[in-house]
mmCIF file of N, CA and C in Angstrom:
data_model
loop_
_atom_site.group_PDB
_atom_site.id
_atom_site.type_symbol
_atom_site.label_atom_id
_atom_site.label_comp_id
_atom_site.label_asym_id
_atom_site.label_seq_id
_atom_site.Cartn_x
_atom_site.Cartn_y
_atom_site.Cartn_z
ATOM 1 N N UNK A 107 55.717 65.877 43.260
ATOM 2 C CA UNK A 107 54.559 65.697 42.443
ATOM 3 C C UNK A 107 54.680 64.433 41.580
ATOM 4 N N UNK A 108 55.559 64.467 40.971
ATOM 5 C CA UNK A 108 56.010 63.034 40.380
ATOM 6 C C UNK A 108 55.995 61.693 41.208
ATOM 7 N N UNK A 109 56.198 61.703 42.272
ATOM 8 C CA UNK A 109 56.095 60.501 43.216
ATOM 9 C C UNK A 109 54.713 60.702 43.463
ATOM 10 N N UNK A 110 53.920 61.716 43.394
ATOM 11 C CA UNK A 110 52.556 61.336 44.623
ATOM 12 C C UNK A 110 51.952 60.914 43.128
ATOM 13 N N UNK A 111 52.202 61.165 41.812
ATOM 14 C CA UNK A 111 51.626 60.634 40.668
ATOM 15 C C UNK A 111 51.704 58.962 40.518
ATOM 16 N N UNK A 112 52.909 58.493 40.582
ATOM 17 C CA UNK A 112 53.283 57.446 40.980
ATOM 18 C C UNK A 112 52.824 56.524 41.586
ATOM 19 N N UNK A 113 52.623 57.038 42.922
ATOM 20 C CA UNK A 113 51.596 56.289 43.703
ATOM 21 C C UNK A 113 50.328 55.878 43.918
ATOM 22 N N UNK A 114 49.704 57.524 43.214
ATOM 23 C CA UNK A 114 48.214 57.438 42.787
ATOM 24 C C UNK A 114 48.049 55.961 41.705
ATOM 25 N N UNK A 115 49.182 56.085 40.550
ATOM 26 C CA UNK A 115 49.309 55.041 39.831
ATOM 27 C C UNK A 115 49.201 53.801 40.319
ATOM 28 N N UNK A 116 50.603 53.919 41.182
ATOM 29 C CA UNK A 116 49.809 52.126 41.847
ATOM 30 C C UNK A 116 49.339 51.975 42.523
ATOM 31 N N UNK A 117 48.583 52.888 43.293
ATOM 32 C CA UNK A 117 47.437 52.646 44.127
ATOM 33 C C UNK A 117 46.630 52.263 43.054
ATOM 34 N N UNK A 118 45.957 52.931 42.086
ATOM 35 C CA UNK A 118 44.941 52.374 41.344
ATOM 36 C C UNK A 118 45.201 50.999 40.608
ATOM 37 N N UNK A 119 45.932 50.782 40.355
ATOM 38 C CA UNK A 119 46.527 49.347 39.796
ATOM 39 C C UNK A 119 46.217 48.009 41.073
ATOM 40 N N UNK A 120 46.620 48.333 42.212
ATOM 41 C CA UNK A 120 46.480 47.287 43.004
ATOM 42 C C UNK A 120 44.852 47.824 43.316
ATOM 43 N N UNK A 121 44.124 48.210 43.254
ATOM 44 C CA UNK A 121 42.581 48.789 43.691
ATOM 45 C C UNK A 121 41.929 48.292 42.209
ATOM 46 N N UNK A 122 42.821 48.354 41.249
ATOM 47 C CA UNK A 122 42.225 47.242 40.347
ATOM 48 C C UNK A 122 42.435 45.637 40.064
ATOM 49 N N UNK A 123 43.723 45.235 40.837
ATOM 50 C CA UNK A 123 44.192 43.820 40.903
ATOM 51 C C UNK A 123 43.140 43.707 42.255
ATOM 52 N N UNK A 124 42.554 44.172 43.585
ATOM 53 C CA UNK A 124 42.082 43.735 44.518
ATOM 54 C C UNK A 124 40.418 43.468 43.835
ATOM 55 N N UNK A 125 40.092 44.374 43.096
ATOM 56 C CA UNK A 125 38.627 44.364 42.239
ATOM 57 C C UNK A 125 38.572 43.358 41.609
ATOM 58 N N UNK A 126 39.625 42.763 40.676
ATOM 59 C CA UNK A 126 39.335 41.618 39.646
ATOM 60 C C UNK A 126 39.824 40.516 40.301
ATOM 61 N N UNK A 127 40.308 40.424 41.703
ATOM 62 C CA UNK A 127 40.400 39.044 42.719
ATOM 63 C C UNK A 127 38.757 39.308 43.522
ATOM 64 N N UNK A 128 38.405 40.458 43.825
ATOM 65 C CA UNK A 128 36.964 40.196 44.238
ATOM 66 C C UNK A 128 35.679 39.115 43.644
ATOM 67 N N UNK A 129 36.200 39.941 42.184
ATOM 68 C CA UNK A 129 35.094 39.136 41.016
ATOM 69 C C UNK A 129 35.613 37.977 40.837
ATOM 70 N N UNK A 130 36.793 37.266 40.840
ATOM 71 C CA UNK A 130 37.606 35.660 40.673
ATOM 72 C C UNK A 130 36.575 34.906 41.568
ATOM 73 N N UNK A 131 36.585 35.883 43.076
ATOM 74 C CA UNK A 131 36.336 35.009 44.313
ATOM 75 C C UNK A 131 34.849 34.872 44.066
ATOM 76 N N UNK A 132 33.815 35.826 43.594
ATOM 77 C CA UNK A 132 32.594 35.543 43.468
ATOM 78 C C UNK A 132 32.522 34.436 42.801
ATOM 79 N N UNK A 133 32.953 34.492 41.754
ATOM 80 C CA UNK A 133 32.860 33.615 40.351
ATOM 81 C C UNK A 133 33.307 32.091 41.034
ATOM 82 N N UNK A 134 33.970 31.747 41.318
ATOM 83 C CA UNK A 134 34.812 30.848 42.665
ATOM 84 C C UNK A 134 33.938 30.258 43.396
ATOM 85 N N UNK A 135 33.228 31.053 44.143
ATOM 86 C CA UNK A 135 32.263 30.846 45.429
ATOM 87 C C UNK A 135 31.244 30.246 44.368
ATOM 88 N N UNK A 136 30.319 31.229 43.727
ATOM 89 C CA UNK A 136 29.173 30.790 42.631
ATOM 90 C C UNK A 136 29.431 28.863 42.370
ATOM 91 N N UNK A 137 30.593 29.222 41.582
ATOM 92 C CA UNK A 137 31.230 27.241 41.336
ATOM 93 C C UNK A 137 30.812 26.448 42.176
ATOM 94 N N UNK A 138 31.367 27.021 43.386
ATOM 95 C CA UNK A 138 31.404 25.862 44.413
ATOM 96 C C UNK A 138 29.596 26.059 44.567
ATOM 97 N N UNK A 139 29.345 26.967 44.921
ATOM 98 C CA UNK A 139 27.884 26.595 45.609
ATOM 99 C C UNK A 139 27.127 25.620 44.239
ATOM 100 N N UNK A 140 27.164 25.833 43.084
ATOM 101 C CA UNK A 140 26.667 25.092 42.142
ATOM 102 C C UNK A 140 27.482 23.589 41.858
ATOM 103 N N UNK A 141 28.426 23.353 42.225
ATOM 104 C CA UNK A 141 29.218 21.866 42.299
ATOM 105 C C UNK A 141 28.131 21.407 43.573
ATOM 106 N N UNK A 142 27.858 22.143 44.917
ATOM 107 C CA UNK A 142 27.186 21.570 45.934
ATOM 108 C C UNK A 142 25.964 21.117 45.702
ATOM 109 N N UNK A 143 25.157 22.275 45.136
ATOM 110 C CA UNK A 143 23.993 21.531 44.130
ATOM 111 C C UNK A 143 23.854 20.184 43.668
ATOM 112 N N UNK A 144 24.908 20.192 42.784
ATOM 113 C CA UNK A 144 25.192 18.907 41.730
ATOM 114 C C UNK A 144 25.337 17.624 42.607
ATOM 115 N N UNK A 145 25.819 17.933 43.557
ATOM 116 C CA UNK A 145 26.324 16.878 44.521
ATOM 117 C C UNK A 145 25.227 15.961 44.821
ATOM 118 N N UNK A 146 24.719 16.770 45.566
ATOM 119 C CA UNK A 146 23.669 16.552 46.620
ATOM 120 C C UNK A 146 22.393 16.064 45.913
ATOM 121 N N UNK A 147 22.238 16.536 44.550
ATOM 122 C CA UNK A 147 21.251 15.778 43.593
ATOM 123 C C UNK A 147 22.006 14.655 43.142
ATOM 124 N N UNK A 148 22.935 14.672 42.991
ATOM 125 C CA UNK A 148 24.221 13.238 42.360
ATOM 126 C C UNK A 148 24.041 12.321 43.674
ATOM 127 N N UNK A 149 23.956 12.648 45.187
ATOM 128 C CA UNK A 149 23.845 11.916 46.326
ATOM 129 C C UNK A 149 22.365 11.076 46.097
ATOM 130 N N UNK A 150 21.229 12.108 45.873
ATOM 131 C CA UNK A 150 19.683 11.741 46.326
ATOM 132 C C UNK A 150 19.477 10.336 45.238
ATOM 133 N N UNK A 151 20.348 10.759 44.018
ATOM 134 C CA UNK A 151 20.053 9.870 42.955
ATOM 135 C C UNK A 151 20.847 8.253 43.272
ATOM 136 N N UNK A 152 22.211 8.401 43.615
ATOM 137 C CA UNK A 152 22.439 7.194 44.278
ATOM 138 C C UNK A 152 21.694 6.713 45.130
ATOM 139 N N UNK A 153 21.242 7.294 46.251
ATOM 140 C CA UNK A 153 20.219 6.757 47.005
ATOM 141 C C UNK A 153 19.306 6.172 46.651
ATOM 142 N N UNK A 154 18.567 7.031 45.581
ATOM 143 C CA UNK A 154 17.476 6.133 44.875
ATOM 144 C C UNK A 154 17.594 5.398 44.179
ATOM 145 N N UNK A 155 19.107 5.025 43.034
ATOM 146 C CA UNK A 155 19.255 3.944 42.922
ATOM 147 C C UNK A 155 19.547 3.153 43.381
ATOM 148 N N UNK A 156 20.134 3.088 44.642
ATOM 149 C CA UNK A 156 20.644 1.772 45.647
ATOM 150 C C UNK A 156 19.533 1.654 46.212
ATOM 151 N N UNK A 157 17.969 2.276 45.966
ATOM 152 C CA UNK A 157 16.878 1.601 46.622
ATOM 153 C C UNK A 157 16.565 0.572 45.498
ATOM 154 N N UNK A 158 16.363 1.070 44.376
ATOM 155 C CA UNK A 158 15.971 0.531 43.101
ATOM 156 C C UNK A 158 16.636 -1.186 43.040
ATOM 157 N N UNK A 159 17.961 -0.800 43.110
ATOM 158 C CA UNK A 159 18.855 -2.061 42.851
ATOM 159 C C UNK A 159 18.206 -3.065 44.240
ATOM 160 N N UNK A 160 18.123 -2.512 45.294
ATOM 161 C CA UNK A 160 17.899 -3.512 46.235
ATOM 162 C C UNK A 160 16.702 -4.251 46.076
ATOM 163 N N UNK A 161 15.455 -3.286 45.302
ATOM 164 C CA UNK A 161 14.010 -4.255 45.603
ATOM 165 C C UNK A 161 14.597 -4.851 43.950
ATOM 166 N N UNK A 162 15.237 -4.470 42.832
ATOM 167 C CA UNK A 162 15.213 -5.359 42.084
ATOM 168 C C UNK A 162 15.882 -6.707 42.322
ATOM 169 N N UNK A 163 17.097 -6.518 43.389
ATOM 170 C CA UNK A 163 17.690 -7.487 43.696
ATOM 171 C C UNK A 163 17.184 -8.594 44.396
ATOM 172 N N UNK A 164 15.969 -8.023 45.597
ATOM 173 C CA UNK A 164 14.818 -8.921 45.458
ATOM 174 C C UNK A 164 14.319 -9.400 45.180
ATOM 175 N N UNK A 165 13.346 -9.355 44.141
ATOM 176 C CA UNK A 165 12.849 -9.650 43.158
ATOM 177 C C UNK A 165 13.486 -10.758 42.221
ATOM 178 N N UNK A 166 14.612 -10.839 42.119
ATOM 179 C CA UNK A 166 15.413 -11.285 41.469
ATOM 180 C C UNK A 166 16.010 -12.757 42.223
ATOM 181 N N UNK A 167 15.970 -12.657 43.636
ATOM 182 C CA UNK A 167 16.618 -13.877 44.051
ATOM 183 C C UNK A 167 15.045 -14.389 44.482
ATOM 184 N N UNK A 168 13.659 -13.765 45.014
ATOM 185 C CA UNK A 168 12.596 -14.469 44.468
ATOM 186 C C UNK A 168 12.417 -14.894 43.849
ATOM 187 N N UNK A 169 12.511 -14.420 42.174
ATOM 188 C CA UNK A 169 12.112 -15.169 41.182
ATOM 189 C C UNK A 169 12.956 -16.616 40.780
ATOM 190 N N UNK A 170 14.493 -16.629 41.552
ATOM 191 C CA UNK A 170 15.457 -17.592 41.307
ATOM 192 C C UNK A 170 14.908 -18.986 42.474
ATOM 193 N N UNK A 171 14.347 -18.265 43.194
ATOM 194 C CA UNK A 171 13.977 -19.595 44.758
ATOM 195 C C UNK A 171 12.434 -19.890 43.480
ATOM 196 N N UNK A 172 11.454 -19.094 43.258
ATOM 197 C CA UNK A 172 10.237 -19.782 42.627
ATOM 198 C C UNK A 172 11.007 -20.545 41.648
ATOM 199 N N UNK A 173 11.613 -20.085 40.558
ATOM 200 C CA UNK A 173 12.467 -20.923 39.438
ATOM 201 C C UNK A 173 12.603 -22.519 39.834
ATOM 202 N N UNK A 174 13.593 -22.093 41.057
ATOM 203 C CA UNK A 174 14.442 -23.840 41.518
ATOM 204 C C UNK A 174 13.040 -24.486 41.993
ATOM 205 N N UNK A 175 11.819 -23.861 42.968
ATOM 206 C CA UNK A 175 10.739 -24.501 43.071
ATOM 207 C C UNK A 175 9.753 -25.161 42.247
ATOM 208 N N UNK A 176 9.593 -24.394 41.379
ATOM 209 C CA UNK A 176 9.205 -24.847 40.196
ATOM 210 C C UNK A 176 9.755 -25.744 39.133
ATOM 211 N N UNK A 177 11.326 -26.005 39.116
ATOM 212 C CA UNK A 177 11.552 -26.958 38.784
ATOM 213 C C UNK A 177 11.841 -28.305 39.365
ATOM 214 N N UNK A 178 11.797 -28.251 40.633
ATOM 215 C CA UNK A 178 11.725 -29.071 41.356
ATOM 216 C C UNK A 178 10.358 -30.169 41.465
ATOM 217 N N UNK A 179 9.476 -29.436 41.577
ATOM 218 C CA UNK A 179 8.122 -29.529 41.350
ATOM 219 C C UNK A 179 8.089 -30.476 40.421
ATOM 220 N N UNK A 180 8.183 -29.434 39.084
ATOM 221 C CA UNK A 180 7.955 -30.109 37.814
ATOM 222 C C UNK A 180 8.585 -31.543 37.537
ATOM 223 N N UNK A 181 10.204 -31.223 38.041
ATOM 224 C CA UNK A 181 10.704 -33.132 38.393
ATOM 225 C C UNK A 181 10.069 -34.106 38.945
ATOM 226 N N UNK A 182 9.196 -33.708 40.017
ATOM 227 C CA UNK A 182 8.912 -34.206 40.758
ATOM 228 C C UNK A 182 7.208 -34.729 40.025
ATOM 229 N N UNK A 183 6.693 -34.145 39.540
ATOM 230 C CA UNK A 183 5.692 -34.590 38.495
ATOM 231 C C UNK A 183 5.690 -35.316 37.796
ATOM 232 N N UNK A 184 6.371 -34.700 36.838
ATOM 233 C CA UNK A 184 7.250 -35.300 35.511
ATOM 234 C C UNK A 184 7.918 -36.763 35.398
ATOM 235 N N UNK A 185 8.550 -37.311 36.924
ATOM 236 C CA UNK A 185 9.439 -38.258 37.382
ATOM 237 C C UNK A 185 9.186 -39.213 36.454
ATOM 238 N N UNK A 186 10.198 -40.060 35.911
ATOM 239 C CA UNK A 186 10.150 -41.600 35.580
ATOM 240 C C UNK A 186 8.875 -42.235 36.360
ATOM 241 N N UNK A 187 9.211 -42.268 37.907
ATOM 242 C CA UNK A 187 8.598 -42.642 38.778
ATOM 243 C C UNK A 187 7.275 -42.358 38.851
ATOM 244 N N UNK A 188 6.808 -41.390 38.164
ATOM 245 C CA UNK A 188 5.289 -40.940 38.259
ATOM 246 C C UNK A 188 4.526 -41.528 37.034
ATOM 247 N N UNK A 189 5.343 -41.539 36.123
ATOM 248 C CA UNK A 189 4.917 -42.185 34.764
ATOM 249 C C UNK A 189 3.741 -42.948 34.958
ATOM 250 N N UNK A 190 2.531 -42.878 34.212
ATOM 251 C CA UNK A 190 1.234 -43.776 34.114
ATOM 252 C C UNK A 190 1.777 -44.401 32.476
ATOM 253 N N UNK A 191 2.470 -45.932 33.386
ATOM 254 C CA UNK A 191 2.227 -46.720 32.466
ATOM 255 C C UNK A 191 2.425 -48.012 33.015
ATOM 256 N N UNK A 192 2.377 -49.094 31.770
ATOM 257 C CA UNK A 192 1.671 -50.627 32.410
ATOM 258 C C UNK A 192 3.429 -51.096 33.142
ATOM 259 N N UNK A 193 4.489 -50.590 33.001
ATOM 260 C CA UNK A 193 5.160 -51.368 33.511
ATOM 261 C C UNK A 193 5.335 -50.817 34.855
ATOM 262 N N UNK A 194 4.979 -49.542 34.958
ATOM 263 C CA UNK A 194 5.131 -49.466 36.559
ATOM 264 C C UNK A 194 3.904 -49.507 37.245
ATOM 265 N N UNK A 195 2.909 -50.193 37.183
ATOM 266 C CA UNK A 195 1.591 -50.479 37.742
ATOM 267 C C UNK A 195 1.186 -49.393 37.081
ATOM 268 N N UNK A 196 0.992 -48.379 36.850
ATOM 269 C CA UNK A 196 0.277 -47.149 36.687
ATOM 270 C C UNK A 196 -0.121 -46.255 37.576
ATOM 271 N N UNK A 197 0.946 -45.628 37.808
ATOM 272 C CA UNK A 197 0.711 -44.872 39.442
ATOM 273 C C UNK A 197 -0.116 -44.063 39.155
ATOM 274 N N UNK A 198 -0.503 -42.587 37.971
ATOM 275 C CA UNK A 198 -0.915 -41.436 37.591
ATOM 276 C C UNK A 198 -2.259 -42.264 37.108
ATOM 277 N N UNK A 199 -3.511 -42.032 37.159
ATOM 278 C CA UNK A 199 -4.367 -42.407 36.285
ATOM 279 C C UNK A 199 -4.622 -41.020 35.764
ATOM 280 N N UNK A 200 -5.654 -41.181 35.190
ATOM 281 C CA UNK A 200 -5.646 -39.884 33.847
ATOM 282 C C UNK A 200 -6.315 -38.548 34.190
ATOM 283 N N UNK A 201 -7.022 -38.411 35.507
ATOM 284 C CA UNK A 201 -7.335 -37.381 36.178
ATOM 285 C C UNK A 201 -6.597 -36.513 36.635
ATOM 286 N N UNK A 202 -5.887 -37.906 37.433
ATOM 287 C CA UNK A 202 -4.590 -36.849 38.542
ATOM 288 C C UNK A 202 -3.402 -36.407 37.356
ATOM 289 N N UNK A 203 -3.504 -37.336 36.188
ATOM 290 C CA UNK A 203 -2.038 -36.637 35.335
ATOM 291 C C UNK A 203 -2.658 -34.841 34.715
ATOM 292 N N UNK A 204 -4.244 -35.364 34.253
ATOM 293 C CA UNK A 204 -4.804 -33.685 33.674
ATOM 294 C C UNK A 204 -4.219 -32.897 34.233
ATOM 295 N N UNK A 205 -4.722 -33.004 36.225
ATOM 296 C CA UNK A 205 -4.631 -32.052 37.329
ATOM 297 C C UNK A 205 -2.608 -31.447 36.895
ATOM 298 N N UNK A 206 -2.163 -32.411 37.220
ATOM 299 C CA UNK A 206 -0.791 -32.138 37.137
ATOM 300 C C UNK A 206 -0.069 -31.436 35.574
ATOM 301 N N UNK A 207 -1.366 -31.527 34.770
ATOM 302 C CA UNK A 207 -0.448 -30.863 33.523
ATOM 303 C C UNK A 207 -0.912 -29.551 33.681
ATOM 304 N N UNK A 208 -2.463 -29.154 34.308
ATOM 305 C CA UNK A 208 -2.676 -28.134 34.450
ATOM 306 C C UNK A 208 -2.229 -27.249 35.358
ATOM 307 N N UNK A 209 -1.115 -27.812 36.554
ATOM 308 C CA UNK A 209 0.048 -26.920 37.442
ATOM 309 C C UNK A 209 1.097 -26.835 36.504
ATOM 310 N N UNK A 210 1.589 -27.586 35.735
ATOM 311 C CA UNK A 210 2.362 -27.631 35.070
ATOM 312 C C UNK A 210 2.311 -26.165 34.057
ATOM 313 N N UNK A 211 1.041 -25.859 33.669
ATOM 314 C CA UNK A 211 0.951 -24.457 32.796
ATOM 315 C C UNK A 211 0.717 -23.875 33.479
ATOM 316 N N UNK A 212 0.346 -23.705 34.740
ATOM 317 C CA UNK A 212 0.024 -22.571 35.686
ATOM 318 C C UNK A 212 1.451 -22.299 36.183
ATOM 319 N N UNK A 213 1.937 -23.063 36.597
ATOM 320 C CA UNK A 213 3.459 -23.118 37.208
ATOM 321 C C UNK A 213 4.095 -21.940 35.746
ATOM 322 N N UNK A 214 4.200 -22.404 34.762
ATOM 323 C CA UNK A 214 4.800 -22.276 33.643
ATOM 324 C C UNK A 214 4.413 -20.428 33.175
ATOM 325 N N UNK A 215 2.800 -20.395 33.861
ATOM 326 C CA UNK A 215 2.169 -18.624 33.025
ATOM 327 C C UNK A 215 2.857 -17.766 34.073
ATOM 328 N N UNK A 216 2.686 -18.324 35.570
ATOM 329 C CA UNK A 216 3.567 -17.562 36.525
ATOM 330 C C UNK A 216 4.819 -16.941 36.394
ATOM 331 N N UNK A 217 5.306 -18.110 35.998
ATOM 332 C CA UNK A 217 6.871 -18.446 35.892
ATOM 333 C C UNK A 217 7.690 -16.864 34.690
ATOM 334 N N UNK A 218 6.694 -17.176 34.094
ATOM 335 C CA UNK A 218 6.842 -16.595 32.738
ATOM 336 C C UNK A 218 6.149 -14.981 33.099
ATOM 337 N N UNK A 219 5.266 -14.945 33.700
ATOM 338 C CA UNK A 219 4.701 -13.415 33.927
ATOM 339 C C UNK A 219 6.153 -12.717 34.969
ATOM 340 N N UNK A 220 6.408 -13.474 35.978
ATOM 341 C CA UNK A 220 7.308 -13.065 36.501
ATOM 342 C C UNK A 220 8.394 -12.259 36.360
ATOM 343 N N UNK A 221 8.821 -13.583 34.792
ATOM 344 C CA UNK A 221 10.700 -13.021 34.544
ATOM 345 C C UNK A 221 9.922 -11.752 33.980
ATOM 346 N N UNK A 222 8.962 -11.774 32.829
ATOM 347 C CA UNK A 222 8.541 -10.406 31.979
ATOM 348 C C UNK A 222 8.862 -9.227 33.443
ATOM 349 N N UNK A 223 7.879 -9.295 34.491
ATOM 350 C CA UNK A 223 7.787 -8.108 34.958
ATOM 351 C C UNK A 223 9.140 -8.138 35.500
ATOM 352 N N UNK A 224 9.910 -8.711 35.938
ATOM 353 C CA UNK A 224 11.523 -8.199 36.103
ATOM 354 C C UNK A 224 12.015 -7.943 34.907
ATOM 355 N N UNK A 225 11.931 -8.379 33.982
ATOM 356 C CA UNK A 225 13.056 -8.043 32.885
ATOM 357 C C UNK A 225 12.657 -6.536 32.630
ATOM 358 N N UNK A 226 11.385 -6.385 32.737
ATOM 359 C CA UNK A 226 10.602 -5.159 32.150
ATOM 360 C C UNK A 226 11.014 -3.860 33.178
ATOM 361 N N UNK A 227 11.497 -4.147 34.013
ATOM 362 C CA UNK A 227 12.165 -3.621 35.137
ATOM 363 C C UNK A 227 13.425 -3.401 35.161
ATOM 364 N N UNK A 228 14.232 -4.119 35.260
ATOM 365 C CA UNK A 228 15.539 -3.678 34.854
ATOM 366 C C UNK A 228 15.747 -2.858 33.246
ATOM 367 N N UNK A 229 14.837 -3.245 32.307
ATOM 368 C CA UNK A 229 14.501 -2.610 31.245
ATOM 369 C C UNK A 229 14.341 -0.914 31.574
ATOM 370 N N UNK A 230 13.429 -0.836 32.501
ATOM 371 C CA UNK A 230 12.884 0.582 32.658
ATOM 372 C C UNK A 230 13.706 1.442 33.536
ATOM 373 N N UNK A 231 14.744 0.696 34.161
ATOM 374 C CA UNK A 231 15.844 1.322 35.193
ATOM 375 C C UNK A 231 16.952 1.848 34.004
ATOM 376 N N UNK A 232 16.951 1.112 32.761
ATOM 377 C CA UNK A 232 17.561 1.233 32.036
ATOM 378 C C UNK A 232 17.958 3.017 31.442
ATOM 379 N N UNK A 233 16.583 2.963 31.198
ATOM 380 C CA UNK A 233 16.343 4.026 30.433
ATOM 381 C C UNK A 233 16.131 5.121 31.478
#
């Protein structure tokens, strides 16, 4: 009687160590399936930022090719060589210089709307 007491004893002891490894393993499993969650929204979001980064990165070496165009341009306007005055015959008379100051601010509102809507962009990726 003393031994089958015994045993009843640790039978119930290991029928309670197998119960509170049951509940470990739920609790365990639960984790993992919620780490997988996390993941996989942590994945979608890289994705969407490596879309983000790419059209900004676009955007960005556009606005650097209009930049060098536009200053190129503007040299090219601007030049010594274009100068309307008496020692170089007067190449620009005063029409074609207007025309050219008025690319010159158009060049310049572009130029300038541009960087805003990128900066305003990487701004808003920001946040």
């Amino acid at each position: 009687m003393v031994m089958l007491n015994s045993y009843e004893r640790e039978n119930r002891q290991l029928n309670d160590a197998v119960s509170s490894l049951r509940a470990d393993k739920e609790a365990l499993e639960a984790s993992i399936y919620e780490a997988q969650q996390l993941l996989d929204q942590l994945q979608m979001r890289r994705d969407h930022l490596e879309a983000e980064l790419s059209k900004v990165s676009a955007k960005r070496d556009a606005l650097q090719i209009f930049d060098a165009h536009s200053i190129s341009r503007l040299k090219c306007i601007y030049s010594p060589e274009n100068a309307d005055s008496a020692e170089n015959g007067g190449i620009l008379d005063t029409a074609s210089l207007s025309v050219k100051r008025k690319d010159f601010i158009f060049i310049g509102k572009v130029g300038l709307a541009q960087y805003h809507c990128v900066r305003n962009g990487l701004l808003n990726m920001r946040n």
